[in-house]
mmCIF file of C-alpha atoms in Angstrom:
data_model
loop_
_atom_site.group_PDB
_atom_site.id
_atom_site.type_symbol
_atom_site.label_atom_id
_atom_site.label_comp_id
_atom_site.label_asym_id
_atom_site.label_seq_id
_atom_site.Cartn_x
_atom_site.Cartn_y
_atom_site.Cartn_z
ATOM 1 C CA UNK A 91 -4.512 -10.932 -14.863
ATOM 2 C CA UNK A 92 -3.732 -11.345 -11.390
ATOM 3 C CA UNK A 93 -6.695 -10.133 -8.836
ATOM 4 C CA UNK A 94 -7.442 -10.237 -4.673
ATOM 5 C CA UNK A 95 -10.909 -10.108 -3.356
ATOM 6 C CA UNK A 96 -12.168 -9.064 -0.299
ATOM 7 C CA UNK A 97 -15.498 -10.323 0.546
ATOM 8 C CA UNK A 98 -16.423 -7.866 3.577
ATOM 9 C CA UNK A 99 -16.379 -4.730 2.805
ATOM 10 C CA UNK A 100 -17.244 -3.839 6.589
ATOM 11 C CA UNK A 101 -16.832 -6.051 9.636
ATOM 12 C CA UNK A 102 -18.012 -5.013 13.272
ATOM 13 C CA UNK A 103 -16.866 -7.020 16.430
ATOM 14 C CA UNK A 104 -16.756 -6.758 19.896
ATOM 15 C CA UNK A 105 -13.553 -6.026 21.937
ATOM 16 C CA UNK A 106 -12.215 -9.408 22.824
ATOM 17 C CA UNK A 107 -13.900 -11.052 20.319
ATOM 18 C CA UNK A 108 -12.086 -12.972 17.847
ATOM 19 C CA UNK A 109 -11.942 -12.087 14.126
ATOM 20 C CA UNK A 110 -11.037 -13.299 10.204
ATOM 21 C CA UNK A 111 -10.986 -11.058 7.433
ATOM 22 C CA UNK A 112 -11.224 -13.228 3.971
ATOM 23 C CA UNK A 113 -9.168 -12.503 1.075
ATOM 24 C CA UNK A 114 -9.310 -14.935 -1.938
ATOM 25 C CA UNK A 115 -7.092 -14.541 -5.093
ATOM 26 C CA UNK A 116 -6.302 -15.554 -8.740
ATOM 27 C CA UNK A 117 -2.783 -16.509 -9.158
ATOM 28 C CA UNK A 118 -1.429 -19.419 -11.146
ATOM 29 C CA UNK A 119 1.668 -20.300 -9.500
ATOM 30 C CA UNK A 120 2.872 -19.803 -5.605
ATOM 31 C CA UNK A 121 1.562 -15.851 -4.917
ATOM 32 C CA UNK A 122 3.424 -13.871 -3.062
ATOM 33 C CA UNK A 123 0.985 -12.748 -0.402
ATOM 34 C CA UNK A 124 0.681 -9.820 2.137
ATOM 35 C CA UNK A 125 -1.870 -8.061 4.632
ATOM 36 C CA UNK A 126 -1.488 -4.362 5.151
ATOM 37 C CA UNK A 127 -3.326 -2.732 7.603
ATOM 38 C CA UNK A 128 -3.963 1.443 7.222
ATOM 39 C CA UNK A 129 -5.658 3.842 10.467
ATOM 40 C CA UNK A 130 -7.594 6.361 9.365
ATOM 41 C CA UNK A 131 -5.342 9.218 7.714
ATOM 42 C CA UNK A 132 -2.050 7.198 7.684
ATOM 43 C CA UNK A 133 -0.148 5.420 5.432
ATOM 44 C CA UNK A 134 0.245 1.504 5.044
ATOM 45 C CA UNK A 135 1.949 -0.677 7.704
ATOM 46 C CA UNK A 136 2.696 -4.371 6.645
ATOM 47 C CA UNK A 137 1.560 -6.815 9.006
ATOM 48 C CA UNK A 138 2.872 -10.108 7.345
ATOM 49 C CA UNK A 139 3.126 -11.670 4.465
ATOM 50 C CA UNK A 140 3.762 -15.083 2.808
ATOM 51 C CA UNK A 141 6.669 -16.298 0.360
ATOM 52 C CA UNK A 142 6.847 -19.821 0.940
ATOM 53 C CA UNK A 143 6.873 -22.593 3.470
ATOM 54 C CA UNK A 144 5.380 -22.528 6.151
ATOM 55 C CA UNK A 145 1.339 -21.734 5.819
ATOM 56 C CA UNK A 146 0.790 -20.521 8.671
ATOM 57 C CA UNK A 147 2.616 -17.192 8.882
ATOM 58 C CA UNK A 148 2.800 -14.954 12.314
ATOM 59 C CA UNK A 149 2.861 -11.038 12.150
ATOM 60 C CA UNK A 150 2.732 -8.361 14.179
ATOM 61 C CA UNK A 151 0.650 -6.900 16.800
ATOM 62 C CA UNK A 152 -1.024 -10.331 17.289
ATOM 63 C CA UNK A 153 -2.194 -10.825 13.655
ATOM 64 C CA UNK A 154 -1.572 -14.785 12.200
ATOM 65 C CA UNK A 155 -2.687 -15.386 8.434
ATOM 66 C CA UNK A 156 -2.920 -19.036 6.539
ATOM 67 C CA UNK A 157 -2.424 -19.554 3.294
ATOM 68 C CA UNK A 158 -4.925 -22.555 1.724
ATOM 69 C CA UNK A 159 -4.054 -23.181 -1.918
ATOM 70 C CA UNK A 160 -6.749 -25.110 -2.665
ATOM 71 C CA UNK A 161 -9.088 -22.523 -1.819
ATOM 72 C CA UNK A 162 -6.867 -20.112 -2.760
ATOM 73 C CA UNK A 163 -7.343 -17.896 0.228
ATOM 74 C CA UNK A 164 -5.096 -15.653 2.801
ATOM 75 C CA UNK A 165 -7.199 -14.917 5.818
ATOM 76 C CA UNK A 166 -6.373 -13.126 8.244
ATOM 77 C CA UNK A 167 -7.130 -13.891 12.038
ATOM 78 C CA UNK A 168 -6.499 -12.210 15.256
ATOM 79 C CA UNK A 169 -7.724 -14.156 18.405
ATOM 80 C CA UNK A 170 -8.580 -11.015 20.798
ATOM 81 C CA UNK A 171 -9.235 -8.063 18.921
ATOM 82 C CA UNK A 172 -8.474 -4.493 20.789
ATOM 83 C CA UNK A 173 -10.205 -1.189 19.883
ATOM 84 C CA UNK A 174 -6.543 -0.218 18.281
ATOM 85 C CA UNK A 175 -7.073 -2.461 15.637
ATOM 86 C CA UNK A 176 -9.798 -0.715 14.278
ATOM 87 C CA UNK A 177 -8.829 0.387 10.832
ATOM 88 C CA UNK A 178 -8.865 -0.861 7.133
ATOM 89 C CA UNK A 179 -7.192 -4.046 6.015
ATOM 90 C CA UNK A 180 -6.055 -4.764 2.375
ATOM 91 C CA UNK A 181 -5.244 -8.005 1.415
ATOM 92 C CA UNK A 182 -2.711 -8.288 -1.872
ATOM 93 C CA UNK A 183 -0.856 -10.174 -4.207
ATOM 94 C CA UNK A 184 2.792 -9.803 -5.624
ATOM 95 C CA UNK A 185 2.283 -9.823 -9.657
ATOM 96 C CA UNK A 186 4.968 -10.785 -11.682
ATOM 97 C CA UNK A 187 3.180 -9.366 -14.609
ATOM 98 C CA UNK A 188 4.049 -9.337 -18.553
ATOM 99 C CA UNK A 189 6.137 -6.079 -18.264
ATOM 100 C CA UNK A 190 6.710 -5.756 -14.573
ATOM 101 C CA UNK A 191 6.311 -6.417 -11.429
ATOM 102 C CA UNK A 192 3.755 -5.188 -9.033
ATOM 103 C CA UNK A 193 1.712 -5.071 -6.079
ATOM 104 C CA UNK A 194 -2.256 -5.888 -6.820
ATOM 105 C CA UNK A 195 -4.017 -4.854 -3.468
ATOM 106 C CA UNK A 196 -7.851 -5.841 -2.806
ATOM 107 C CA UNK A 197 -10.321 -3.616 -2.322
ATOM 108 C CA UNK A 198 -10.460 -3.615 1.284
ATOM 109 C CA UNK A 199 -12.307 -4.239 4.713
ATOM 110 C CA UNK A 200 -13.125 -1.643 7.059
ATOM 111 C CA UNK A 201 -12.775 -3.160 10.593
ATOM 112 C CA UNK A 202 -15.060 -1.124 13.801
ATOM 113 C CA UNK A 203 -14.619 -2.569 17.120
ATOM 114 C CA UNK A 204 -17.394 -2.050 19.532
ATOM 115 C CA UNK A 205 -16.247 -1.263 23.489
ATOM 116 C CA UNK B 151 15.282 1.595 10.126
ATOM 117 C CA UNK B 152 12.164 0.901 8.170
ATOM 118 C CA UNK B 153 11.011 4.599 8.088
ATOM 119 C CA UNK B 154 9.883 6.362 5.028
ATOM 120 C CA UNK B 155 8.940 10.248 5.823
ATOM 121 C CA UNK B 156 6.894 12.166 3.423
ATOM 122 C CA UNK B 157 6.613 15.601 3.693
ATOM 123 C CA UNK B 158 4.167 17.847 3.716
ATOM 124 C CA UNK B 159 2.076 15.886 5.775
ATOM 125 C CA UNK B 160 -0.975 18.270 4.471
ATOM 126 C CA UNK B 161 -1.288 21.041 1.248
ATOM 127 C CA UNK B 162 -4.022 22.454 -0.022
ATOM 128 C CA UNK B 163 -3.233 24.255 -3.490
ATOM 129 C CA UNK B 164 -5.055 25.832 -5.995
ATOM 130 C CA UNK B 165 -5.623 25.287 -9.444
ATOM 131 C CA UNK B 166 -2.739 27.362 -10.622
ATOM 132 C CA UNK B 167 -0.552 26.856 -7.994
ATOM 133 C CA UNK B 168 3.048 24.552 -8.067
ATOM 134 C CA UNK B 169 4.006 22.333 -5.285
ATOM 135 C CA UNK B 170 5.915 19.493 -4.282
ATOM 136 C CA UNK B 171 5.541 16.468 -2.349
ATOM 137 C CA UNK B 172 9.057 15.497 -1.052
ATOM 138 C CA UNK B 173 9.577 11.310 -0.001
ATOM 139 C CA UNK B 174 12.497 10.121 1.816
ATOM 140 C CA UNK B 175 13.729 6.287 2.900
ATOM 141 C CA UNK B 176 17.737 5.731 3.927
ATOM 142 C CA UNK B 177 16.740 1.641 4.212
ATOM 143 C CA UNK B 178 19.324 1.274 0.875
ATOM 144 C CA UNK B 179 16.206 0.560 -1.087
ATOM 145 C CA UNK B 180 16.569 0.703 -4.504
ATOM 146 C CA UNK B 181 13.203 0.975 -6.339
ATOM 147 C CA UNK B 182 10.363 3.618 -4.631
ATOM 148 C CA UNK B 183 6.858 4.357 -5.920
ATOM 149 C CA UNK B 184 4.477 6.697 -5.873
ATOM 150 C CA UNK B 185 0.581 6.242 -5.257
ATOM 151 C CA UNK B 186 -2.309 8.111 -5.122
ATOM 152 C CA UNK B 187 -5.066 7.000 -2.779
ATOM 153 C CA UNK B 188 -9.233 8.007 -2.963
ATOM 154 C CA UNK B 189 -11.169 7.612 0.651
ATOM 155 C CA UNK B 190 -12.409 3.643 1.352
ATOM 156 C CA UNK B 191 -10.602 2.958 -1.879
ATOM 157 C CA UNK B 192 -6.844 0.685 -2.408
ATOM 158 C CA UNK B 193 -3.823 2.429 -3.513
ATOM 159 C CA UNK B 194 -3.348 3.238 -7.245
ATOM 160 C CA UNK B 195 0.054 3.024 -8.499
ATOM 161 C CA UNK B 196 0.850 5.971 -10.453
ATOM 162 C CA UNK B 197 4.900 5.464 -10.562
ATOM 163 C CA UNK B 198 7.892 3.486 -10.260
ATOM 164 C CA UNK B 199 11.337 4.808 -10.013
ATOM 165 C CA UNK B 200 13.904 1.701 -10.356
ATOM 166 C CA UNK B 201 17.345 2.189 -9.461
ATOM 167 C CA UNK B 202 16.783 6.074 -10.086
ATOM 168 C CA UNK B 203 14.957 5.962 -13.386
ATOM 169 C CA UNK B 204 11.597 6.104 -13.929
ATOM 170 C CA UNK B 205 10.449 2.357 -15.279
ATOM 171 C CA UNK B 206 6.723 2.886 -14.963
ATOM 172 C CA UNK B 207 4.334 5.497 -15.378
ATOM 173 C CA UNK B 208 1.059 3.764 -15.430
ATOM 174 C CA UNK B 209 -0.482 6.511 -17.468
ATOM 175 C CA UNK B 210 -0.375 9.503 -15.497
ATOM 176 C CA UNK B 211 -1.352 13.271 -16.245
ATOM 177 C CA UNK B 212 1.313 15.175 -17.190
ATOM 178 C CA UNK B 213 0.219 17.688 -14.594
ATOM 179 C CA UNK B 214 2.309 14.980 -11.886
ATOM 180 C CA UNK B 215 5.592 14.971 -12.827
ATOM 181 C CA UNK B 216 7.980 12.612 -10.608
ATOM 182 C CA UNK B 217 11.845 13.218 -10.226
ATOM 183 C CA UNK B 218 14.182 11.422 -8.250
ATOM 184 C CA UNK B 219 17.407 13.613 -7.639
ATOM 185 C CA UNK B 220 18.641 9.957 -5.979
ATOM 186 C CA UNK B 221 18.496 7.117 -4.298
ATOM 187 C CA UNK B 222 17.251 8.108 -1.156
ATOM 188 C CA UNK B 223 14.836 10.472 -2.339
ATOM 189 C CA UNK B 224 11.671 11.228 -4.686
ATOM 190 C CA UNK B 225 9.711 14.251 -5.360
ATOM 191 C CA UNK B 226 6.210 14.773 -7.130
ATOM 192 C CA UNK B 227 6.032 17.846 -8.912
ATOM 193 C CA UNK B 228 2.514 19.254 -8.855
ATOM 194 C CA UNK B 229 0.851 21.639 -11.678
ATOM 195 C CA UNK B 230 -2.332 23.006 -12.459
ATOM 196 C CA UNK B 231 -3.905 20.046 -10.247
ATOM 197 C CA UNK B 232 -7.961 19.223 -10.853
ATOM 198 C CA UNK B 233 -10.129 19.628 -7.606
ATOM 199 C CA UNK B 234 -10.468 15.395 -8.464
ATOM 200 C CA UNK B 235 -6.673 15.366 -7.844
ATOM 201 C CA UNK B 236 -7.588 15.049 -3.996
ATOM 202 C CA UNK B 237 -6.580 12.714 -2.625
ATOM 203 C CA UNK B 238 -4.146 10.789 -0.165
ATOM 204 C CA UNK B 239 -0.867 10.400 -1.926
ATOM 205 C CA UNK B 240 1.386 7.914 -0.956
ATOM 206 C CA UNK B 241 5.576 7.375 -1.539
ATOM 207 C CA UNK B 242 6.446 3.755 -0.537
ATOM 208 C CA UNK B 243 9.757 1.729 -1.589
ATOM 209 C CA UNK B 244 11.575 -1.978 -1.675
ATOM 210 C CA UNK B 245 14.575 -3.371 -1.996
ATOM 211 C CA UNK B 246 14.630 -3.894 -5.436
ATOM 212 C CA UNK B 247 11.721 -3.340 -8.554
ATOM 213 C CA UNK B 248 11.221 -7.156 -8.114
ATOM 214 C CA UNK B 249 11.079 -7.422 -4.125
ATOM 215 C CA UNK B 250 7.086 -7.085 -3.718
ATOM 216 C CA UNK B 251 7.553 -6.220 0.043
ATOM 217 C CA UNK B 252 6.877 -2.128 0.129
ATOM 218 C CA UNK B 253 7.212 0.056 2.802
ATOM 219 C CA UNK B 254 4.772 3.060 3.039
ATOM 220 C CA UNK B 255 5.061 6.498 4.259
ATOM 221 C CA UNK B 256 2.718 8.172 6.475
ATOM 222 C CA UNK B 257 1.150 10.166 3.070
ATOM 223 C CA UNK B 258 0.208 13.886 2.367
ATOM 224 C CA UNK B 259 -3.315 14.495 2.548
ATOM 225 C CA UNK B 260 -3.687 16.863 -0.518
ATOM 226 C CA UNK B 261 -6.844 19.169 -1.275
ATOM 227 C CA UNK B 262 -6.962 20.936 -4.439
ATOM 228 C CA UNK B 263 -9.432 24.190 -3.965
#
């Protein structure tokens, strides 16, 4: 079975600091790969995702993610964080799975941006 | 437009009480999903509606019951909920059952007294 890790469960960083949230997961072939990002009481908004090509993909609000098969990783990085983008960020995986298709999410990382 | 509106945007119900949670999208999309969402926790599917029929019900209590009167729109019928039914609930949808790229509503924050 398909699963996405999260390492941090909680990150803390200064405003204008820079930041990476790690996400690893277990896919055999090319994963279909995506970052959500959820403030607190609202829904999820995709901030990019990978298919194919290119490994470095760009998103919005700022966000840029690689995608490293050989360590089999999708971090995400943001060179200047603002105090907006405190929220929590869930990494996940497009299964193709043995009856159908889903969406495997990690478990999360909470993101709190100090002034 | 890559809106999906949910509406209530908050219930609180009791234990004998019936409700509905009403989800909307007019992107064309064809399959739309329902999850259910604990604090600090991922989404949990609970179902899939593909091209207006229900293709997955990842073992759900009979006590949700989806419908989707069509293809713009899904309810969740609620019944005789469980105080551990709280939760964030959460319609999203995609272009087709096999297009992994979702779109998520805002979510109704539901409290079951």
């Amino acid at each position: 079975a398909q699963s996405v890790t999260q390492p941090d469960i909680h990150i803390t960083v200064s405003e204008g600091a820079s930041l990476e949230l790690r996400c690893n997961y277990s896919y055999g072939a090319t994963p279909y790969l995506f970052w959500y990002v959820q403030s607190p009481g609202q829904g999820l908004q995709l901030l990019l995702k990978y298919f194919s090509g290119d490994t470095l993909v760009q998103g919005i609000k700022g966000f840029e993610a690689e995608f490293k098969r050989s360590q089999s990783s999708f971090n995400l990085r943001k060179p200047s964080v603002h105090w907006s983008d405190a929220a929590e960020y869930f990494c996940a995986v497009g299964d193709d799975g043995t009856s159908y298709d889903k969406v495997i999410f990690g478990p999360g990382t909470s993101l709190s941006v100090i002034p | 437009d890559t809106e999906v509106t949910q509406t209530p945007k908050h219930l609180v119900m009791g234990m004998t009480n019936k409700k509905s949670l009403k989800c909307e999208q007019h992107m064309g999309h064809r399959a739309m999903y329902w999850y259910k969402q604990k604090a600090k926790k991922p989404p949990e599917l609970m179902f899939v509606y593909s091209y207006e029929k229900l293709s997955i019900n990842e073992s759900v209590p009979s006590r949700f019951s989806p419908e989707c009167p069509n293809s713009s729109l899904l309810n969740l019928h609620l019944h005789a909920l469980q105080p551990e039914d709280s939760a964030l609930y959460l319609c999203a949808s995609s272009q087709d059952p096999t297009f992994y790229e979702q779109y998520f509503g805002p979510g109704t924050r539901l409290t079951v007294t």
